[in-house]
Amino acid sequence: MKFRFKTLFVVFFLLFFTRLSIAQGLPQLQGIIFDRENSLPLPGASIYWEEDFSSGVVADLEGRFSITTPSLPAVLTVSFIGYETSTREITAKDLEKPLRFFLSPEELSLEEVLVQELRPDENLRSLETGKNRVPIQTIKNIPALFGEVDLLRSLQLLPGVQTAGEGTTGLFVRGGSADQNLVQLDGAPVYNPSHFFGFFSVFNPDALSEVELYKGNMPASFGGRLSSLIDVSLKEGNNSKIHGEGGIGTISSRLTIDGPLFSENSTFVVSGRRTYADVFLGFSSDEEIRNNKLNFHDLSGKVVFRVGDRDRISISTYQGRDFLGLDDQFGLGWSNWVTAVQWSRNITDQAFFDLDAYHSRYNYQLDFDDPDSGFIWGNSLSESGLKGTWSLLGDKFSSYWGFHSQFYRFSPIKLEPSPGNTFQPISTNPKNGLLNNLFVGTSLELSSKFSVEGGLRRGLFNQLGSGVEYIYEGGIPGPDAEVIDSVRYDRFENIQFYQGLEPRLAFRYLINDRFSIKSAYNRNFQYVQIASNSSAGLPIDRWILADRYVSPIRSDQVSLGFFRNFQENKWELSIEGYYKTLEGIIDLRNGAQVLFTDNVETELLSGRGWSYGVEFLLRKNMGKTTGWLAYTWSRAWRQIEEISLGEPYNPRFDRPHDITLVLNHEFSPKWSAGVTFVYTTGQAVTFPIGTYTSDNQQLPLFSPFRNEDRYPDYHRMDASITWKNANKGKKWRGSWNFSVYNLYGRKNPFAYEFREIYNDDIGFSPGDGEPITSSRQGIIMTYLFTFLPSITYNFQF
């Protein structure tokens, strides 16, 4: 392992300095791209020479670029999605100082552009596989549940992404569980990214600028999760005038305001959203209903300071909270609080440094007010981090390196009984961990057709005190294992150490201007995970750290993709296949109880898993009608001793077939419509195979093999129509959105309750998808939504 690490490091060293020495002697043109209306920089704008499109570059986060010059004079083209293209003849005199380009928004709105890459053919030329950039306007055009535009639910419409069930925002990417996704906001992790038990995500779309989803070929600068990275960015305020936007919907309202702060060198944006279901409950004539509470809110803000020409400082924060209260007797609340500070410095026109610091905290509390059996149950966890990245950019070469330190603190789970309650108080041991990472990555265009990218990430994890570690008879924890000793550790004392090397490698071969082949390999380690038997995700899920008995999870993924564009990049077709292995994955024993135990390791089993699949995506990026058609065939497996008699089994989110269709059409500048259709195989479950009698009660009998049965297949169609005022220079612009969730009223199963089982016979009616037995009264199916209309008024000023 040491030899391989040193060899790879030498390869990166030689690639880096060889290419750097070549690039230093080439004349460079520098510039910056702005939005003409608000003077904001346009990161991601494309810059290329008219006679050599393949040598183009992309503007950085500040809108800056540096491009090698051909023989001058030559014509330079600057373009960006939704803006008019700008061309300018460049002479030798223009090399003396950076140029400024101002792009004007196109009169014909491109709101229908979907999942569009940075350049028209970026999907062919980049080294990225399994990655999607989703413009926020695209997400806003998709029909939504209750009219609530939702980022995470929109990502479920992409190939390779599965859902936990009806209406939920949980994501299962390429056979991985929901806790294997790193969801981050401006670089800070969000541990519970959902509201209302998973029905809505915590992200207010008006406050966001972009979201990127990595399913494979994750850069070495990111890690800590196995399956995906969901990188969400808060938008920046404009520096010319106060601007606002918002909406009034069926269950919530939202408002966002942005503009200059002190001068044109500083901006701000603040955003808020709140539901008002509890407001309507207050009008009920039933006192029990009137005293209930059900709401959530989001608050976010971001300020940006530009210090000189080379430095930029941003401060971002997000706070969100849910609360469910029943008649002042029961209350459950949970909240996220995330803060991130970023400093970016342009060292030279090709060298950059970024320093990120963040703190993320999640907590929940459940109150039950009863004189005899009342209690307060609560828990919190947090992660603090510091990340530094140096990067060097060139026309055909780029490299980055840095560090990332993460400190985890999982506070004790506490249950405090009320004075009249005879239960004993519960307080588990705290868990702390320190994860230090070093990373390096480089990409090199070896020829006009062949490019390669490589990366290394080294993780060093320490489980730290204070805390107690239990020693079991035989050294192996289990439900019947006896604790023979315990060891107490002081604060920050090392308890357990793990390390892992994570190589990343990717290739791209451009067959011609319309067709490319890509391949990638990724290894990831994960040192935190959820111990839960709920696939949908709950606010009270228990996160655990790697320790003596729970090893880090390791994944290895290989992928191969074919990418083809048609009709001058208006149409894109991609076919990607992948195979992923998982080592050290955990699952719960049958009947496990993990919420309050201080010996959670006795309730866990570990083993291995694997998944594989093929993802097809056909999408149209431009024109009056846009959208995509996606189909995924995939399988996910787990094999853990003592579960399913040691035989491989499918986790609940294994859904072999998944089809999604997303269409948007702009009839005129005022009228547009959208339609989505979803079809997936039913989730894997375990149904009773019979009954047995115990203490004069008839109880269901289950097979020892897990998840051999399935719910009926899931399918649904949503539709929306939008009417908006034409842009005639007015300060106030409004639009109305009418949407219907589950257009044809499909009753998709959410849960089954087995009350009585006759003749030990269970089955499904092949036509209507409802369960049958010899008597249908024994099984109750629960579904959530049928035909569900909503209306939203959106505005800008």
CSV table of N, CA and C in Angstrom, one decimal, residues 667-723:
chain,number,residue,atom,x,y,z
A,667,PHE,N,-45.9,27.8,-24.5
A,667,PHE,CA,-46.9,28.1,-25.6
A,667,PHE,C,-46.7,29.6,-26.1
A,668,SER,N,-46.3,30.4,-25.2
A,668,SER,CA,-46.1,31.9,-25.5
A,668,SER,C,-45.4,32.5,-24.3
A,669,PRO,N,-44.9,33.7,-24.4
A,669,PRO,CA,-44.2,34.3,-23.2
A,669,PRO,C,-45.1,34.3,-22.0
A,670,LYS,N,-46.4,34.2,-22.1
A,670,LYS,CA,-47.3,34.2,-20.9
A,670,LYS,C,-47.6,32.8,-20.4
A,671,TRP,N,-47.8,31.8,-21.3
A,671,TRP,CA,-48.3,30.5,-20.9
A,671,TRP,C,-47.3,29.4,-21.1
A,672,SER,N,-47.2,28.6,-20.1
A,672,SER,CA,-46.3,27.4,-20.2
A,672,SER,C,-47.0,26.2,-19.4
A,673,ALA,N,-46.5,25.0,-19.7
A,673,ALA,CA,-47.1,23.9,-19.0
A,673,ALA,C,-46.0,22.8,-18.8
A,674,GLY,N,-46.2,22.0,-17.8
A,674,GLY,CA,-45.3,20.9,-17.5
A,674,GLY,C,-46.0,19.6,-17.1
A,675,VAL,N,-45.4,18.5,-17.4
A,675,VAL,CA,-45.9,17.2,-17.1
A,675,VAL,C,-44.8,16.3,-16.7
A,676,THR,N,-45.0,15.5,-15.6
A,676,THR,CA,-44.1,14.5,-15.2
A,676,THR,C,-44.8,13.2,-15.1
A,677,PHE,N,-44.1,12.1,-15.4
A,677,PHE,CA,-44.7,10.7,-15.2
A,677,PHE,C,-43.6,9.9,-14.6
A,678,VAL,N,-44.0,9.1,-13.6
A,678,VAL,CA,-43.0,8.2,-12.9
A,678,VAL,C,-43.6,6.8,-12.8
A,679,TYR,N,-42.7,5.8,-13.1
A,679,TYR,CA,-43.1,4.4,-12.9
A,679,TYR,C,-41.9,3.7,-12.3
A,680,THR,N,-42.1,3.0,-11.2
A,680,THR,CA,-41.1,2.2,-10.6
A,680,THR,C,-41.6,0.9,-10.1
A,681,THR,N,-40.7,-0.1,-10.1
A,681,THR,CA,-41.1,-1.4,-9.4
A,681,THR,C,-41.4,-1.1,-7.9
A,682,GLY,N,-42.3,-1.8,-7.4
A,682,GLY,CA,-42.7,-1.7,-6.0
A,682,GLY,C,-41.5,-2.0,-5.1
A,683,GLN,N,-41.5,-1.4,-3.9
A,683,GLN,CA,-40.4,-1.6,-3.0
A,683,GLN,C,-40.4,-3.0,-2.4
A,684,ALA,N,-39.2,-3.5,-2.0
A,684,ALA,CA,-39.1,-4.8,-1.5
A,684,ALA,C,-39.5,-4.8,0.0
A,685,VAL,N,-40.4,-5.8,0.4
A,685,VAL,CA,-40.9,-5.8,1.8
A,685,VAL,C,-41.0,-7.3,2.2
A,686,THR,N,-41.3,-7.5,3.4
A,686,THR,CA,-41.6,-8.9,4.0
A,686,THR,C,-43.0,-8.9,4.5
A,687,PHE,N,-43.8,-9.7,3.8
A,687,PHE,CA,-45.2,-10.0,4.3
A,687,PHE,C,-45.3,-11.3,5.1
A,688,PRO,N,-46.3,-11.4,6.0
A,688,PRO,CA,-46.5,-12.6,6.7
A,688,PRO,C,-46.8,-13.8,5.8
A,689,ILE,N,-46.3,-15.0,6.2
A,689,ILE,CA,-46.6,-16.2,5.4
A,689,ILE,C,-47.6,-17.0,6.1
A,690,GLY,N,-48.0,-16.6,7.3
A,690,GLY,CA,-49.0,-17.4,8.0
A,690,GLY,C,-49.2,-16.8,9.4
A,691,THR,N,-49.8,-17.5,10.3
A,691,THR,CA,-50.0,-17.1,11.7
A,691,THR,C,-49.7,-18.1,12.7
A,692,TYR,N,-49.5,-17.7,13.9
A,692,TYR,CA,-49.3,-18.6,15.0
A,692,TYR,C,-50.0,-18.0,16.3
A,693,THR,N,-50.3,-18.8,17.2
A,693,THR,CA,-51.0,-18.4,18.4
A,693,THR,C,-50.1,-18.3,19.6
A,694,SER,N,-50.2,-17.2,20.3
A,694,SER,CA,-49.4,-17.0,21.5
A,694,SER,C,-50.2,-16.3,22.5
A,695,ASP,N,-50.4,-16.8,23.7
A,695,ASP,CA,-51.1,-16.2,24.8
A,695,ASP,C,-52.5,-15.8,24.3
A,696,ASN,N,-53.1,-16.8,23.6
A,696,ASN,CA,-54.5,-16.6,23.1
A,696,ASN,C,-54.6,-15.4,22.1
A,697,GLN,N,-53.5,-15.0,21.5
A,697,GLN,CA,-53.5,-14.0,20.4
A,697,GLN,C,-53.0,-14.6,19.1
A,698,GLN,N,-53.6,-14.2,18.0
A,698,GLN,CA,-53.1,-14.7,16.7
A,698,GLN,C,-52.1,-13.7,16.2
A,699,LEU,N,-50.9,-14.1,16.0
A,699,LEU,CA,-49.8,-13.2,15.5
A,699,LEU,C,-49.3,-13.6,14.1
A,700,PRO,N,-48.8,-12.7,13.4
A,700,PRO,CA,-48.3,-13.0,12.0
A,700,PRO,C,-47.0,-13.8,12.1
A,701,LEU,N,-46.9,-14.7,11.2
A,701,LEU,CA,-45.6,-15.5,11.1
A,701,LEU,C,-44.9,-15.0,9.8
A,702,PHE,N,-43.6,-14.7,10.0
A,702,PHE,CA,-42.8,-14.2,8.9
A,702,PHE,C,-41.8,-15.2,8.5
A,703,SER,N,-41.4,-15.1,7.2
A,703,SER,CA,-40.4,-16.0,6.6
A,703,SER,C,-39.0,-15.5,7.2
A,704,PRO,N,-38.1,-16.5,7.3
A,704,PRO,CA,-36.7,-16.1,7.8
A,704,PRO,C,-36.0,-15.3,6.7
A,705,PHE,N,-36.5,-15.3,5.4
A,705,PHE,CA,-35.9,-14.6,4.3
A,705,PHE,C,-36.4,-13.2,4.2
A,706,ARG,N,-35.6,-12.2,4.2
A,706,ARG,CA,-36.0,-10.8,4.3
A,706,ARG,C,-36.3,-10.2,2.9
A,707,ASN,N,-37.4,-9.5,2.8
A,707,ASN,CA,-37.8,-8.7,1.6
A,707,ASN,C,-38.0,-9.6,0.4
A,708,GLU,N,-38.7,-10.7,0.5
A,708,GLU,CA,-39.0,-11.5,-0.6
A,708,GLU,C,-40.2,-11.0,-1.4
A,709,ASP,N,-41.0,-10.2,-0.8
A,709,ASP,CA,-42.2,-9.7,-1.4
A,709,ASP,C,-42.0,-8.3,-1.9
A,710,ARG,N,-43.1,-7.8,-2.6
A,710,ARG,CA,-43.0,-6.4,-3.1
A,710,ARG,C,-44.4,-5.8,-3.1
A,711,TYR,N,-44.3,-4.4,-2.8
A,711,TYR,CA,-45.6,-3.7,-3.0
A,711,TYR,C,-45.9,-3.7,-4.5
A,712,PRO,N,-47.1,-3.4,-4.9
A,712,PRO,CA,-47.5,-3.2,-6.3
A,712,PRO,C,-46.6,-2.1,-6.9
A,713,ASP,N,-46.4,-2.1,-8.2
A,713,ASP,CA,-45.6,-1.1,-8.9
A,713,ASP,C,-46.2,0.3,-8.6
A,714,TYR,N,-45.3,1.2,-8.6
A,714,TYR,CA,-45.7,2.6,-8.3
A,714,TYR,C,-45.7,3.4,-9.6
A,715,HIS,N,-46.8,4.2,-9.8
A,715,HIS,CA,-46.8,5.1,-11.0
A,715,HIS,C,-47.7,6.3,-10.7
A,716,ARG,N,-47.4,7.4,-11.3
A,716,ARG,CA,-48.1,8.6,-11.0
A,716,ARG,C,-47.8,9.7,-12.1
A,717,MET,N,-48.7,10.5,-12.4
A,717,MET,CA,-48.5,11.6,-13.3
A,717,MET,C,-48.9,12.9,-12.7
A,718,ASP,N,-48.1,13.9,-12.8
A,718,ASP,CA,-48.3,15.3,-12.3
A,718,ASP,C,-48.4,16.3,-13.5
A,719,ALA,N,-49.1,17.3,-13.3
A,719,ALA,CA,-49.2,18.3,-14.4
A,719,ALA,C,-49.3,19.7,-13.8
A,720,SER,N,-48.9,20.7,-14.5
A,720,SER,CA,-49.0,22.1,-14.1
A,720,SER,C,-49.1,23.1,-15.3
A,721,ILE,N,-49.8,24.2,-15.0
A,721,ILE,CA,-49.9,25.3,-16.0
A,721,ILE,C,-49.5,26.6,-15.3
A,722,THR,N,-48.7,27.4,-16.0
A,722,THR,CA,-48.2,28.6,-15.4
A,722,THR,C,-48.6,29.8,-16.4
A,723,TRP,N,-49.1,30.8,-15.7
A,723,TRP,CA,-49.4,32.1,-16.5
A,723,TRP,C,-48.6,33.2,-15.8
